[in-house]
Coordinates of C-alpha atoms in Angstrom, one line a residue:
X1 CA 25.7 3.3 9.8
X2 CA 21.9 4.3 9.4
X3 CA 20.7 2.5 11.8
X4 CA 23.2 3.4 14.4
X5 CA 22.5 7.0 14.0
X6 CA 25.6 6.9 12.2
X7 CA 25.3 8.1 8.8
X8 CA 26.4 11.8 7.3
X9 CA 23.4 12.9 5.0
X10 CA 20.4 11.3 3.1
X11 CA 20.7 8.1 1.6
X12 CA 19.3 8.7 -2.0
X13 CA 17.0 6.7 -4.5
X14 CA 18.7 4.3 -7.6
X15 CA 16.4 5.5 -10.1
X16 CA 14.2 9.6 -9.5
X17 CA 12.1 10.6 -12.1
X18 CA 11.3 14.1 -10.9
X19 CA 8.1 16.5 -12.8
X20 CA 8.2 13.4 -15.7
X21 CA 6.0 12.5 -18.9
X22 CA 5.6 9.5 -21.7
X23 CA 8.4 7.3 -19.5
X24 CA 9.7 3.2 -19.2
X25 CA 10.9 1.7 -18.0
X26 CA 11.7 -1.6 -18.5
X27 CA 13.7 -5.0 -18.5
X28 CA 16.2 -4.0 -15.1
X29 CA 17.2 -5.1 -12.3
X30 CA 17.7 -2.9 -9.2
X31 CA 19.8 -4.1 -6.7
X32 CA 21.1 -2.5 -3.2
X33 CA 19.2 1.1 -2.8
X34 CA 20.0 2.2 -0.2
X35 CA 16.2 4.2 -0.1
X36 CA 13.8 4.2 -2.1
X37 CA 14.4 2.2 -5.8
X38 CA 12.1 3.3 -7.5
X39 CA 10.2 6.4 -7.0
X40 CA 7.9 8.4 -9.8
X41 CA 6.8 12.4 -8.2
X42 CA 4.7 14.8 -10.4
X43 CA 4.5 12.2 -13.7
X44 CA 2.2 10.7 -15.6
X45 CA 2.2 8.5 -18.3
X46 CA 4.9 6.5 -17.0
X47 CA 5.3 2.5 -18.1
X48 CA 7.0 -0.1 -15.3
X49 CA 7.3 -3.6 -17.0
X50 CA 9.0 -6.4 -16.8
X51 CA 12.0 -5.3 -13.7
X52 CA 13.7 -7.3 -10.3
X53 CA 14.2 -5.4 -7.7
X54 CA 16.6 -6.9 -4.3
X55 CA 17.7 -6.5 -1.4
X56 CA 18.0 -8.3 2.2
X57 CA 15.5 -8.6 4.3
X58 CA 16.3 -6.3 7.0
X59 CA 17.8 -3.1 4.3
X60 CA 15.3 0.3 5.9
X61 CA 13.1 1.8 3.5
X62 CA 14.1 -0.4 0.7
X63 CA 10.9 0.3 -1.4
X64 CA 10.4 -1.6 -4.5
X65 CA 8.8 1.1 -6.3
X66 CA 6.7 4.6 -4.7
X67 CA 4.4 5.8 -8.3
X68 CA 4.3 10.0 -4.8
X69 CA 1.6 11.9 -6.5
X70 CA 1.4 10.6 -10.4
X71 CA -1.9 9.2 -13.4
X72 CA -1.4 6.8 -14.8
X73 CA 1.1 4.9 -14.4
X74 CA 1.2 1.2 -14.7
X75 CA 3.5 -0.5 -12.7
X76 CA 3.9 -4.7 -14.3
X77 CA 5.3 -8.0 -15.3
X78 CA 8.0 -7.3 -12.0
X79 CA 9.1 -9.3 -9.2
X80 CA 10.8 -7.4 -6.0
X81 CA 12.4 -8.7 -2.7
X82 CA 13.0 -6.1 -0.3
X83 CA 12.7 -4.4 2.8
X84 CA 10.5 -1.9 3.7
X85 CA 6.9 -2.7 0.8
X86 CA 7.2 -3.8 -2.4
X87 CA 5.1 -1.5 -4.3
X88 CA 3.9 1.7 -2.6
X89 CA 1.2 4.6 -3.5
X90 CA 1.6 7.7 -2.3
X91 CA 1.2 11.7 -2.6
X92 CA 2.6 13.8 -0.6
X93 CA 3.5 14.4 3.3
X94 CA 1.2 15.5 6.4
X95 CA 1.3 20.0 5.1
X96 CA 3.7 20.3 2.2
X97 CA 1.2 17.3 0.7
X98 CA -2.1 19.0 1.0
X99 CA -0.8 22.4 -0.1
X100 CA 0.7 20.9 -3.2
X101 CA -2.5 19.1 -3.7
X102 CA -1.5 16.4 -6.2
X103 CA -3.0 13.8 -6.1
X104 CA -2.0 9.9 -7.0
X105 CA -4.9 8.1 -9.7
X106 CA -5.4 6.1 -12.5
X107 CA -2.5 3.5 -11.9
X108 CA -2.6 -0.4 -12.6
X109 CA -0.4 -2.7 -10.7
X110 CA -0.7 -6.0 -12.0
X111 CA 0.7 -9.3 -11.8
X112 CA 4.0 -8.6 -9.5
X113 CA 5.0 -11.3 -7.3
X114 CA 7.7 -10.8 -4.1
X115 CA 8.3 -11.0 -0.7
X116 CA 8.9 -8.0 2.3
X117 CA 8.9 -8.4 6.2
X118 CA 6.5 -5.4 5.5
X119 CA 3.8 -5.4 2.8
X120 CA 3.2 -6.9 -0.9
X121 CA 1.0 -3.7 -2.0
X122 CA 0.1 -0.8 0.3
X123 CA -0.2 3.1 0.1
X124 CA 0.2 5.3 2.5
X125 CA 1.1 6.6 4.5
X126 CA 2.2 10.0 2.2
X127 CA -1.1 10.6 1.0
X128 CA -1.4 14.2 1.9
X129 CA -2.4 15.2 -1.9
X130 CA -4.8 11.9 -2.1
X131 CA -5.0 8.9 -4.0
X132 CA -7.6 8.0 -6.4
X133 CA -8.5 5.3 -9.1
X134 CA -5.7 2.5 -8.4
X135 CA -7.1 -1.1 -10.2
X136 CA -4.2 -3.7 -8.6
X137 CA -4.4 -7.0 -9.5
X138 CA -2.9 -10.7 -10.0
X139 CA -0.4 -9.9 -7.1
X140 CA 1.4 -13.3 -5.5
X141 CA 3.2 -12.5 -2.0
X142 CA 5.1 -15.1 -0.1
X143 CA 6.9 -15.0 3.2
X144 CA 5.6 -10.9 4.2
X145 CA 4.4 -8.4 6.8
X146 CA 1.4 -8.0 4.7
X147 CA -0.9 -8.9 2.0
X148 CA -2.2 -6.1 1.7
X149 CA -1.3 -3.0 3.7
X150 CA -3.4 0.6 3.1
X151 CA -2.8 3.1 5.6
X152 CA -2.1 6.7 6.8
X153 CA -3.0 9.0 9.4
X154 CA -4.8 12.6 11.7
X155 CA -2.6 14.9 10.0
X156 CA -2.5 14.1 7.2
X157 CA -5.8 14.6 5.3
X158 CA -6.0 14.0 2.0
X159 CA -8.1 11.2 1.3
X160 CA -7.8 7.2 0.4
X161 CA -11.0 5.9 -2.5
X162 CA -11.7 3.9 -4.8
X163 CA -9.7 1.3 -4.5
X164 CA -9.8 -1.8 -5.8
X165 CA -7.7 -5.0 -4.8
X166 CA -7.9 -8.4 -7.0
X167 CA -7.4 -11.5 -6.9
X168 CA -4.1 -12.0 -4.8
X169 CA -2.0 -15.2 -3.2
X170 CA -0.6 -14.9 -0.5
X171 CA 1.8 -17.7 1.8
X172 CA 3.3 -17.6 4.7
X173 CA 2.6 -14.1 5.2
X174 CA 1.8 -12.4 9.3
X175 CA -1.3 -10.1 8.1
X176 CA -3.5 -11.5 4.9
X177 CA -5.1 -7.2 5.2
X178 CA -4.6 -4.6 7.1
X179 CA -6.4 -1.0 6.8
X180 CA -5.4 1.9 9.4
X181 CA -5.6 5.3 10.6
X182 CA -3.1 5.4 12.5
X183 CA 0.3 4.2 11.2
X184 CA 3.0 7.1 10.4
X185 CA 4.7 10.3 11.5
X186 CA 5.5 13.2 11.2
X187 CA 8.3 15.9 9.5
X188 CA 7.7 19.0 12.0
X189 CA 5.4 19.4 14.2
X190 CA 3.8 21.9 11.9
X191 CA 0.9 19.1 11.2
X192 CA -2.8 20.3 11.6
X193 CA -3.6 17.9 14.1
X194 CA -7.5 18.8 12.5
X195 CA -7.0 17.6 9.1
X196 CA -8.3 14.3 8.9
X197 CA -7.5 11.8 5.7
X198 CA -11.0 10.3 4.3
X199 CA -11.3 6.7 3.0
X200 CA -13.1 6.2 1.2
X201 CA -14.5 3.1 -1.8
X202 CA -12.5 0.4 -1.4
X203 CA -12.2 -3.2 -2.7
X204 CA -10.1 -6.2 -2.0
X205 CA -11.9 -9.5 -3.9
X206 CA -10.6 -12.9 -4.2
X207 CA -7.6 -13.4 -2.2
X208 CA -7.0 -16.4 -1.4
X209 CA -4.3 -17.2 1.9
X210 CA -2.0 -20.3 3.3
X211 CA 0.7 -20.0 6.4
X212 CA -1.6 -16.6 7.3
X213 CA -1.5 -16.1 11.8
X214 CA -3.8 -13.1 11.5
X215 CA -6.9 -12.4 8.6
X216 CA -6.1 -8.4 10.0
X217 CA -7.1 -5.3 11.3
X218 CA -9.3 -2.8 10.1
X219 CA -9.4 1.0 11.6
X220 CA -10.9 3.6 11.2
X221 CA -10.8 7.3 12.4
X222 CA -13.3 8.3 15.5
X223 CA -13.6 11.5 13.6
X224 CA -13.3 10.3 9.9
X225 CA -14.6 6.9 10.3
X226 CA -13.6 4.7 6.8
X227 CA -16.6 4.0 4.7
X228 CA -17.4 1.7 2.0
X229 CA -15.5 -1.0 2.5
X230 CA -16.8 -4.4 0.8
X231 CA -14.9 -7.7 1.1
X232 CA -15.4 -10.3 -0.5
X233 CA -14.9 -14.1 -1.5
X234 CA -11.1 -14.1 0.8
X235 CA -10.1 -16.9 2.3
X236 CA -7.3 -17.7 4.7
X237 CA -5.8 -20.0 6.3
X238 CA -3.2 -21.4 9.0
X239 CA -1.7 -24.6 9.9
X240 CA -3.1 -22.7 13.7
X241 CA -6.1 -21.4 13.6
X242 CA -6.0 -17.8 12.0
X243 CA -7.0 -15.2 14.2
X244 CA -9.5 -13.4 13.8
X245 CA -10.3 -9.9 12.0
X246 CA -10.5 -6.6 13.9
X247 CA -12.5 -3.9 13.2
X248 CA -13.1 -0.2 14.4
X249 CA -14.6 3.0 12.4
X250 CA -15.7 1.4 9.9
X251 CA -18.9 0.9 7.4
X252 CA -19.3 -1.6 5.1
X253 CA -19.8 -5.2 4.3
X254 CA -18.1 -8.2 3.5
X255 CA -19.0 -11.8 1.2
X256 CA -17.9 -15.1 1.7
X257 CA -14.5 -14.1 4.4
X258 CA -12.7 -16.5 6.5
X259 CA -12.5 -16.4 9.2
X260 CA -15.6 -14.3 9.3
X261 CA -16.1 -10.8 9.2
X262 CA -16.0 -8.4 12.0
X263 CA -19.3 -7.6 13.5
X264 CA -19.3 -4.1 11.0
X265 CA -18.9 -5.3 7.9
X266 CA -21.9 -7.1 8.5
X267 CA -24.3 -5.1 8.1
X268 CA -27.0 -4.7 6.0
X269 CA -26.3 -0.8 4.9
X270 CA -23.3 -1.3 3.1
X271 CA -24.4 -4.6 1.9
X272 CA -26.0 -2.5 -1.7
X273 CA -22.2 -0.7 -2.5
X274 CA -20.2 -3.6 -1.8
X275 CA -22.6 -6.3 -4.8
X276 CA -22.3 -3.5 -7.3
X277 CA -18.3 -2.5 -7.2
X278 CA -18.3 -6.7 -7.6

């Protein structure tokens, strides 16, 4: 009914924690959610562990776990297979997220396995309150659209900074990595077209992929280029030659990356940040 536009109401989450602190969600199975599965919003000190989250791959917007405008969140040891991003960090949508001004920060994600037609791990695209200080490590994604997808858009404002993604294994994934500034729509026409997001200090390292179709895309915003993007020890292989990286409006560095990185990441200017962040 939702796909046909005939659903007369909005779709609920299976579990939404709001304005909560010191919460533990563990040792449960969540299945066939109508919308996002687990949504901690305006929360702090949240531990999510040992979950199985399942939904058909053609089920729309069935994100696995979406920490939203929340701080000090740990997500670990989960197996997720859904119809949308497995884990997506968010912080508010356009002018509403800017007005609220509550970032997502201090988030640790580790030992996650799963499959999705979209992304295994993502940030965005709703990032208007800001996302910072995130560590995601020991991730294993298969039969997915993207391994790592960091996404925002003009009109979002906010920031994405100090993000580290490490020790990722990919199999049968279309894009190994995508960092893009043209993703996601707007809730209404009242958003500020001049509210440009800042994307800075992202480190992606120790990524191994097989059966990959395209290495990835890093596309900043012309008037707000993405800066200090560091790629290190990334090896992406395919049964056919992996399509090369595509980059625009981005600066940074790349160390030991296959296929060869785009020229925007081979200058010496970004090398000091990259070597210091490893």
